[in-house]
Amino acid sequence: MTALREPAWHWPKPDLRGELRFEESLSEHTSWRAGGPAERFYLPADRDDLMVFLRALPTDEHLFWLGLGSNLLVRDGGIRGTVICTRNRLKALRRSGEDRVYAEAGVPCALVAKFCAEQGLAGAEFLAGIPGTLGGALAMNAGAFGGETWSLVQGVTSVDRFGTVRERVPSDFAIGYRTVRGPVGEWFLAAELGLAPDENAASRSKIKALLARRNETQPTHQPSCGSVFRNPEGDHAARLIEASGLKGIRIGGACVSEKHANFIINTGSATAKDIETLVFHVQAEVRQRQGVELLPEVRIVGSPAPEAK
Ligand SMILES: Cc1cc2nc3c(=O)[nH]c(=O)nc-3n(C[C@H](O)[C@H](O)[C@H](O)COP(=O)(O)OP(=O)(O)OC[C@H]3O[C@@H](n4cnc5c(N)ncnc54)[C@H](O)[C@@H]3O)c2cc1C
């Protein structure tokens, strides 16, 4: 048994079935393949186990929720406290009504899209190319090709740090372009999605076409976080970055993609610091050359690495 670093933690709890890891490298759990460790990293066995874990958690423990890490830059010093990883853990997915699908937060978006298409339900095709979990998509209001996560949401199940579960409706949240503001201190456990009948059995071919378009225009086989910046009103971040002559520029192992200027790729050895420095360099250059303030879409979390003595 791993030695505990905090006396306040009485582990193992006999009634817990999940896996608690210590100093887990988050570069293994983020699509940028960079960043520091999680002090504690919990993989719940399922939703019930997660509730037991939350109720057992010291009340001052910092909590961070992680899906597939496809919109996250974790700084090299990592995340203190506990990271809860839902990926492959909260994975219930079922048809819950004639035009309804119920999915837990850890289900990959691509699986939700495929399941809906197989069920003869239309409207979730855009999720096929978003390489995150449904929980991350709910937190980000992820969208593509004209579709947005919250346009499908009929209701969500949330949980707070004490393990109190609530059913919430969309009007409990302020939803915008890649922003979702809702009750503070709650995370998503699951959502009920509303779809339409796939009258012409077109969903599968639509998914194929959307994925092909992505592969043509995005560096999908290199470590990235998708679009780094939000598109400003009436324009595209990629156009502004390209017009500023920034395609291909590098800092350490981080590089602005030649294929899509709003993507920063890890060429193999990038630290989170390289990536963050490049993000803010691009932002400053676009501000200076185009007079536009780009706002990051990616979430930058954690602490910088301690200075070497
Ligand atoms: C190649 C590529 C292409 C992409 N294309 C798109 C695109 O077309 N459109 C788009 O919108 N995004 C895109 N993204 C970004 C990313 O996939 C989405 O933002 C996705 O929704 C993030 O989901 P995740 O599970 O990876 O979340 P994570 O990156 O793990 O987390 C993102 C945020 O959500 C929070 N979070 C995660 N789970 C929960 C939960 N259960 N409850 C509450 N908060 C939670 C985290 O704390 C964090 O703040 C792309 C990324 C890549 C790498």
Short mmCIF file of C-alpha atoms and ligand atoms in Angstrom, two decimals:
data_model
loop_
_atom_site.label_atom_id
_atom_site.label_comp_id
_atom_site.label_asym_id
_atom_site.label_seq_id
_atom_site.Cartn_x
_atom_site.Cartn_y
_atom_site.Cartn_z
CA MET A 1 0.00 0.00 0.00
CA THR A 2 1.33 3.42 -0.96
CA ALA A 3 2.34 5.46 2.08
CA LEU A 4 -0.02 8.33 2.76
CA ARG A 5 1.38 11.81 2.60
CA GLU A 6 -1.44 13.46 4.54
CA PRO A 7 -2.42 12.22 7.97
CA ALA A 8 -5.96 13.55 7.37
CA TRP A 9 -6.41 10.82 4.76
CA HIS A 10 -7.49 7.54 6.19
CA TRP A 11 -6.94 5.20 3.30
CA PRO A 12 -7.98 2.66 2.28
CA LYS A 13 -11.64 3.04 3.15
CA PRO A 14 -12.97 -0.50 3.12
CA ASP A 15 -16.06 0.61 1.24
CA LEU A 16 -14.18 2.29 -1.63
CA ARG A 17 -13.73 0.30 -4.84
CA GLY A 18 -11.91 2.85 -7.01
CA GLU A 19 -8.20 3.44 -7.47
CA LEU A 20 -6.27 6.21 -5.73
CA ARG A 21 -2.90 7.07 -7.21
CA PHE A 22 -0.28 9.51 -5.96
CA GLU A 23 1.81 11.96 -8.03
CA GLU A 24 0.15 10.67 -11.20
CA SER A 25 1.67 12.30 -14.29
CA LEU A 26 -1.06 14.30 -16.01
CA SER A 27 0.88 14.33 -19.27
CA GLU A 28 -0.50 10.79 -19.59
CA HIS A 29 -4.03 12.13 -19.26
CA THR A 30 -3.98 15.25 -21.44
CA SER A 31 -4.03 15.48 -25.22
CA TRP A 32 -1.08 17.92 -25.23
CA ARG A 33 0.98 15.19 -23.56
CA ALA A 34 2.61 17.75 -21.28
CA GLY A 35 2.27 18.98 -17.72
CA GLY A 36 3.01 17.99 -14.14
CA PRO A 37 1.48 15.46 -11.73
CA ALA A 38 -1.71 15.30 -9.72
CA GLU A 39 -0.93 15.09 -6.01
CA ARG A 40 -3.78 12.58 -5.72
CA PHE A 41 -5.64 11.05 -8.63
CA TYR A 42 -8.86 9.12 -8.12
CA LEU A 43 -10.40 6.72 -10.61
CA PRO A 44 -13.84 5.91 -9.23
CA ALA A 45 -15.18 2.42 -9.86
CA ASP A 46 -18.57 3.91 -10.77
CA ARG A 47 -20.97 6.64 -9.72
CA ASP A 48 -21.86 5.07 -6.35
CA ASP A 49 -18.20 4.65 -5.50
CA LEU A 50 -17.56 8.29 -6.43
CA MET A 51 -20.27 9.37 -3.98
CA VAL A 52 -18.61 7.38 -1.18
CA PHE A 53 -15.25 8.94 -2.08
CA LEU A 54 -16.62 12.50 -2.09
CA ARG A 55 -18.32 11.99 1.27
CA ALA A 56 -15.06 10.70 2.74
CA LEU A 57 -12.97 13.56 1.38
CA PRO A 58 -11.43 16.07 3.81
CA THR A 59 -13.55 19.23 3.43
CA ASP A 60 -10.56 21.46 2.66
CA GLU A 61 -9.21 19.21 -0.11
CA HIS A 62 -8.86 21.02 -3.44
CA LEU A 63 -10.80 19.12 -6.13
CA PHE A 64 -10.32 19.15 -9.87
CA TRP A 65 -12.38 17.18 -12.40
CA LEU A 66 -10.73 15.71 -15.45
CA GLY A 67 -12.30 14.15 -18.51
CA LEU A 68 -10.05 13.31 -21.44
CA GLY A 69 -7.83 16.35 -20.86
CA SER A 70 -8.40 17.58 -24.42
CA ASN A 71 -8.92 21.19 -23.46
CA LEU A 72 -6.39 21.52 -20.67
CA LEU A 73 -2.91 22.84 -20.19
CA VAL A 74 -1.68 21.58 -16.82
CA ARG A 75 1.38 23.57 -15.74
CA ASP A 76 4.60 21.66 -15.05
CA GLY A 77 4.22 21.89 -11.25
CA GLY A 78 0.96 19.92 -11.52
CA ILE A 79 -2.26 20.11 -9.52
CA ARG A 80 -2.34 20.02 -5.71
CA GLY A 81 -5.18 18.21 -4.01
CA THR A 82 -7.24 15.55 -5.77
CA VAL A 83 -7.97 15.11 -9.45
CA ILE A 84 -11.06 13.01 -10.15
CA CYS A 85 -10.87 11.29 -13.50
CA THR A 86 -14.24 10.37 -15.04
CA ARG A 87 -12.90 8.91 -18.28
CA ASN A 88 -14.04 5.33 -18.74
CA ARG A 89 -15.46 5.42 -15.22
CA LEU A 90 -18.82 7.21 -15.38
CA LYS A 91 -19.76 5.36 -18.53
CA ALA A 92 -23.48 4.59 -18.53
CA LEU A 93 -25.05 5.27 -21.94
CA ARG A 94 -28.61 4.30 -22.80
CA ARG A 95 -31.72 5.28 -24.65
CA SER A 96 -34.02 6.81 -22.08
CA GLY A 97 -37.06 7.69 -24.19
CA GLU A 98 -38.36 7.94 -27.74
CA ASP A 99 -36.09 10.88 -28.55
CA ARG A 100 -33.87 10.82 -25.46
CA VAL A 101 -30.42 9.52 -24.58
CA TYR A 102 -28.94 9.40 -21.08
CA ALA A 103 -25.15 9.55 -20.83
CA GLU A 104 -22.81 9.79 -17.87
CA ALA A 105 -20.01 12.34 -17.77
CA GLY A 106 -17.14 9.96 -18.62
CA VAL A 107 -18.59 8.75 -21.93
CA PRO A 108 -16.49 9.96 -24.88
CA CYS A 109 -18.36 12.42 -27.12
CA ALA A 110 -17.57 10.23 -30.15
CA LEU A 111 -19.37 7.32 -28.52
CA VAL A 112 -22.44 9.48 -27.80
CA ALA A 113 -22.53 10.49 -31.50
CA LYS A 114 -22.16 6.89 -32.68
CA PHE A 115 -24.76 5.57 -30.23
CA CYS A 116 -27.33 8.18 -31.26
CA ALA A 117 -26.77 7.39 -34.96
CA GLU A 118 -27.15 3.66 -34.27
CA GLN A 119 -30.38 4.36 -32.41
CA GLY A 120 -31.78 6.27 -35.39
CA LEU A 121 -31.52 9.60 -33.60
CA ALA A 122 -30.17 12.75 -35.23
CA GLY A 123 -28.58 15.91 -33.86
CA ALA A 124 -25.47 14.64 -32.04
CA GLU A 125 -23.30 14.09 -35.13
CA PHE A 126 -21.09 17.11 -34.39
CA LEU A 127 -19.91 15.39 -31.18
CA ALA A 128 -18.15 12.72 -33.26
CA GLY A 129 -15.01 14.78 -33.78
CA ILE A 130 -14.70 16.27 -30.30
CA PRO A 131 -12.05 14.18 -28.53
CA GLY A 132 -13.34 14.72 -24.99
CA THR A 133 -15.90 13.30 -22.57
CA LEU A 134 -19.49 14.41 -22.29
CA GLY A 135 -18.63 15.98 -18.89
CA GLY A 136 -15.94 18.14 -20.52
CA ALA A 137 -18.33 19.02 -23.35
CA LEU A 138 -20.95 20.12 -20.80
CA ALA A 139 -18.37 22.23 -18.94
CA MET A 140 -17.14 23.86 -22.18
CA ASN A 141 -20.36 23.91 -24.22
CA ALA A 142 -18.21 22.19 -26.83
CA GLY A 143 -19.40 22.56 -30.39
CA ALA A 144 -18.49 22.13 -34.01
CA PHE A 145 -19.96 22.57 -37.47
CA GLY A 146 -22.89 24.58 -36.15
CA GLY A 147 -23.81 22.20 -33.30
CA GLU A 148 -23.39 22.91 -29.59
CA THR A 149 -23.60 20.56 -26.61
CA TRP A 150 -26.15 22.55 -24.65
CA SER A 151 -28.54 22.76 -27.60
CA LEU A 152 -29.15 19.04 -26.90
CA VAL A 153 -29.32 19.15 -23.10
CA GLN A 154 -32.72 18.54 -21.50
CA GLY A 155 -31.36 18.18 -18.00
CA VAL A 156 -28.19 17.35 -16.09
CA THR A 157 -27.34 15.53 -12.89
CA SER A 158 -24.76 17.37 -10.80
CA VAL A 159 -22.88 16.61 -7.62
CA ASP A 160 -21.12 18.81 -5.10
CA ARG A 161 -18.03 18.04 -3.04
CA PHE A 162 -20.10 16.54 -0.23
CA GLY A 163 -21.66 14.02 -2.60
CA THR A 164 -25.04 15.74 -2.75
CA VAL A 165 -26.67 14.92 -6.08
CA ARG A 166 -29.07 17.33 -7.81
CA GLU A 167 -31.17 17.25 -10.97
CA ARG A 168 -30.80 20.52 -12.84
CA VAL A 169 -32.48 22.07 -15.87
CA PRO A 170 -30.78 24.14 -18.58
CA SER A 171 -32.26 27.38 -17.17
CA ASP A 172 -30.08 26.86 -14.06
CA PHE A 173 -27.08 27.67 -16.32
CA ALA A 174 -25.96 30.69 -18.35
CA ILE A 175 -24.78 29.22 -21.63
CA GLY A 176 -22.64 31.01 -24.20
CA TYR A 177 -20.03 30.33 -26.87
CA ARG A 178 -17.66 27.87 -25.12
CA THR A 179 -18.80 29.13 -21.72
CA VAL A 180 -21.12 27.66 -19.13
CA ARG A 181 -21.83 29.31 -15.81
CA GLY A 182 -23.92 27.48 -13.26
CA PRO A 183 -24.19 26.74 -9.58
CA VAL A 184 -20.74 27.13 -8.01
CA GLY A 185 -19.10 24.02 -6.57
CA GLU A 186 -21.03 21.47 -8.64
CA TRP A 187 -19.77 19.11 -11.32
CA PHE A 188 -21.57 17.11 -13.98
CA LEU A 189 -22.38 13.46 -13.40
CA ALA A 190 -24.67 12.88 -16.37
CA ALA A 191 -26.99 14.49 -18.91
CA GLU A 192 -30.26 13.73 -20.61
CA LEU A 193 -30.00 14.65 -24.28
CA GLY A 194 -32.90 15.41 -26.62
CA LEU A 195 -32.53 14.27 -30.24
CA ALA A 196 -34.68 14.18 -33.36
CA PRO A 197 -35.66 11.13 -35.43
CA ASP A 198 -33.03 10.43 -38.08
CA GLU A 199 -35.68 10.41 -40.83
CA ASN A 200 -33.35 9.81 -43.78
CA ALA A 201 -30.86 7.59 -41.91
CA ALA A 202 -28.31 10.30 -42.68
CA SER A 203 -26.50 10.51 -39.32
CA ARG A 204 -23.80 7.93 -40.08
CA SER A 205 -22.81 9.50 -43.39
CA LYS A 206 -22.91 12.96 -41.80
CA ILE A 207 -20.46 11.73 -39.12
CA LYS A 208 -18.15 10.30 -41.79
CA ALA A 209 -18.18 13.57 -43.72
CA LEU A 210 -17.51 15.68 -40.61
CA LEU A 211 -14.55 13.50 -39.60
CA ALA A 212 -13.10 13.63 -43.10
CA ARG A 213 -13.36 17.43 -43.05
CA ARG A 214 -11.51 17.55 -39.74
CA ASN A 215 -8.69 15.35 -40.99
CA GLU A 216 -8.28 17.60 -44.02
CA THR A 217 -8.08 20.83 -42.05
CA GLN A 218 -6.66 19.94 -38.61
CA PRO A 219 -3.45 18.25 -37.39
CA THR A 220 -5.53 15.51 -35.75
CA HIS A 221 -2.61 13.08 -35.39
CA GLN A 222 -0.34 15.39 -33.43
CA PRO A 223 -0.67 16.20 -29.70
CA SER A 224 -2.70 19.39 -29.34
CA CYS A 225 -5.66 20.83 -27.52
CA GLY A 226 -7.68 21.72 -30.58
CA SER A 227 -8.37 25.42 -30.96
CA VAL A 228 -6.26 27.37 -28.51
CA PHE A 229 -8.23 30.63 -28.83
CA ARG A 230 -11.94 31.36 -29.16
CA ASN A 231 -13.01 32.91 -32.42
CA PRO A 232 -13.61 36.63 -31.90
CA GLU A 233 -17.02 37.95 -32.99
CA GLY A 234 -17.22 37.91 -36.80
CA ASP A 235 -13.70 36.57 -37.39
CA HIS A 236 -11.53 33.49 -36.98
CA ALA A 237 -8.61 33.19 -34.59
CA ALA A 238 -6.78 31.00 -37.14
CA ARG A 239 -7.06 33.71 -39.82
CA LEU A 240 -5.72 36.38 -37.46
CA ILE A 241 -2.80 34.19 -36.36
CA GLU A 242 -1.90 33.29 -39.94
CA ALA A 243 -2.19 36.93 -41.04
CA SER A 244 0.27 37.81 -38.25
CA GLY A 245 2.84 35.48 -39.84
CA LEU A 246 2.88 33.10 -36.88
CA LYS A 247 2.32 29.73 -38.57
CA GLY A 248 5.23 27.41 -37.77
CA ILE A 249 6.81 29.53 -35.02
CA ARG A 250 8.23 27.55 -32.13
CA ILE A 251 9.12 27.93 -28.49
CA GLY A 252 10.99 24.89 -27.21
CA GLY A 253 8.98 21.86 -28.30
CA ALA A 254 5.75 23.83 -28.90
CA CYS A 255 4.89 24.94 -32.41
CA VAL A 256 2.03 26.79 -34.14
CA SER A 257 0.64 24.22 -36.59
CA GLU A 258 1.27 24.77 -40.30
CA LYS A 259 -2.02 23.00 -41.03
CA HIS A 260 -4.29 25.03 -38.73
CA ALA A 261 -2.93 28.22 -37.18
CA ASN A 262 -5.20 28.06 -34.12
CA PHE A 263 -3.62 24.75 -33.09
CA ILE A 264 -0.39 24.59 -31.07
CA ILE A 265 1.22 21.18 -31.31
CA ASN A 266 3.66 19.41 -29.06
CA THR A 267 6.42 18.28 -31.41
CA GLY A 268 7.54 15.71 -28.83
CA SER A 269 9.44 17.44 -26.07
CA ALA A 270 7.30 20.48 -25.18
CA THR A 271 6.93 21.40 -21.54
CA ALA A 272 3.73 23.05 -20.38
CA LYS A 273 5.85 26.18 -19.95
CA ASP A 274 6.86 26.10 -23.65
CA ILE A 275 3.21 25.80 -24.63
CA GLU A 276 1.98 28.52 -22.27
CA THR A 277 4.76 30.89 -23.37
CA LEU A 278 3.81 30.30 -27.01
CA VAL A 279 0.08 30.84 -26.26
CA PHE A 280 0.81 34.26 -24.75
CA HIS A 281 3.36 35.14 -27.43
CA VAL A 282 0.74 34.49 -30.12
CA GLN A 283 -1.82 36.50 -28.18
CA ALA A 284 0.59 39.46 -27.85
CA GLU A 285 1.61 39.36 -31.54
CA VAL A 286 -2.01 39.28 -32.75
CA ARG A 287 -2.87 42.13 -30.39
CA GLN A 288 0.02 44.19 -31.74
CA ARG A 289 -0.39 43.36 -35.45
CA GLN A 290 -4.17 43.00 -35.80
CA GLY A 291 -5.47 45.03 -32.85
CA VAL A 292 -7.55 42.06 -31.67
CA GLU A 293 -7.42 40.51 -28.21
CA LEU A 294 -7.66 36.74 -28.58
CA LEU A 295 -9.04 34.94 -25.55
CA PRO A 296 -7.81 31.41 -24.77
CA GLU A 297 -10.38 28.65 -25.14
CA VAL A 298 -8.06 26.15 -23.45
CA ARG A 299 -8.06 26.09 -19.68
CA ILE A 300 -4.69 26.65 -18.07
CA VAL A 301 -4.51 25.11 -14.59
CA GLY A 302 -2.04 24.06 -11.89
CA SER A 303 1.21 25.51 -10.61
CA PRO A 304 4.39 26.37 -12.48
CA ALA A 305 7.35 24.07 -11.87
CA PRO A 306 9.44 25.21 -8.90
CA GLU A 307 12.47 27.29 -9.95
CA ALA A 308 15.67 25.22 -10.17
CA LYS A 309 18.13 26.34 -7.45
C1 LIG B 1 -7.84 17.63 -31.96
C2 LIG B 1 -8.85 18.37 -31.11
C3 LIG B 1 -9.98 18.90 -31.69
C4 LIG B 1 -10.94 19.58 -30.92
N1 LIG B 1 -12.04 20.07 -31.53
C5 LIG B 1 -12.97 20.73 -30.79
C6 LIG B 1 -14.17 21.24 -31.41
O1 LIG B 1 -14.40 21.08 -32.60
N2 LIG B 1 -15.04 21.91 -30.62
C7 LIG B 1 -14.84 22.08 -29.29
O2 LIG B 1 -15.69 22.69 -28.63
N3 LIG B 1 -13.72 21.62 -28.68
C8 LIG B 1 -12.79 20.94 -29.39
N4 LIG B 1 -11.68 20.47 -28.78
C9 LIG B 1 -11.45 20.74 -27.33
C10 LIG B 1 -12.00 19.65 -26.39
O3 LIG B 1 -12.08 18.39 -27.03
C11 LIG B 1 -13.37 20.01 -25.83
O4 LIG B 1 -13.33 21.23 -25.11
C12 LIG B 1 -13.91 18.91 -24.89
O5 LIG B 1 -15.25 19.19 -24.59
C13 LIG B 1 -13.13 18.77 -23.59
O6 LIG B 1 -13.56 17.58 -22.95
P1 LIG B 1 -12.59 16.79 -21.97
O7 LIG B 1 -13.32 15.63 -21.43
O8 LIG B 1 -11.31 16.49 -22.66
O9 LIG B 1 -12.40 17.89 -20.85
P2 LIG B 1 -11.05 18.22 -20.04
O10 LIG B 1 -10.06 18.80 -20.99
O11 LIG B 1 -10.64 17.05 -19.24
O12 LIG B 1 -11.59 19.37 -19.09
C14 LIG B 1 -11.99 20.62 -19.64
C15 LIG B 1 -12.70 21.41 -18.53
O13 LIG B 1 -13.91 20.75 -18.20
C16 LIG B 1 -13.95 20.47 -16.80
N5 LIG B 1 -14.66 19.20 -16.61
C17 LIG B 1 -14.33 17.99 -17.11
N6 LIG B 1 -15.24 17.07 -16.73
C18 LIG B 1 -16.14 17.72 -15.96
C19 LIG B 1 -17.32 17.32 -15.25
N7 LIG B 1 -17.75 16.06 -15.26
N8 LIG B 1 -18.02 18.27 -14.57
C20 LIG B 1 -17.59 19.55 -14.56
N9 LIG B 1 -16.48 19.99 -15.19
C21 LIG B 1 -15.77 19.08 -15.89
C22 LIG B 1 -12.49 20.39 -16.37
O14 LIG B 1 -12.36 20.63 -14.98
C23 LIG B 1 -11.88 21.48 -17.24
O15 LIG B 1 -12.07 22.75 -16.64
C24 LIG B 1 -10.72 19.76 -29.52
C25 LIG B 1 -9.56 19.21 -28.94
C26 LIG B 1 -8.65 18.51 -29.70
C27 LIG B 1 -7.44 17.92 -29.03
#
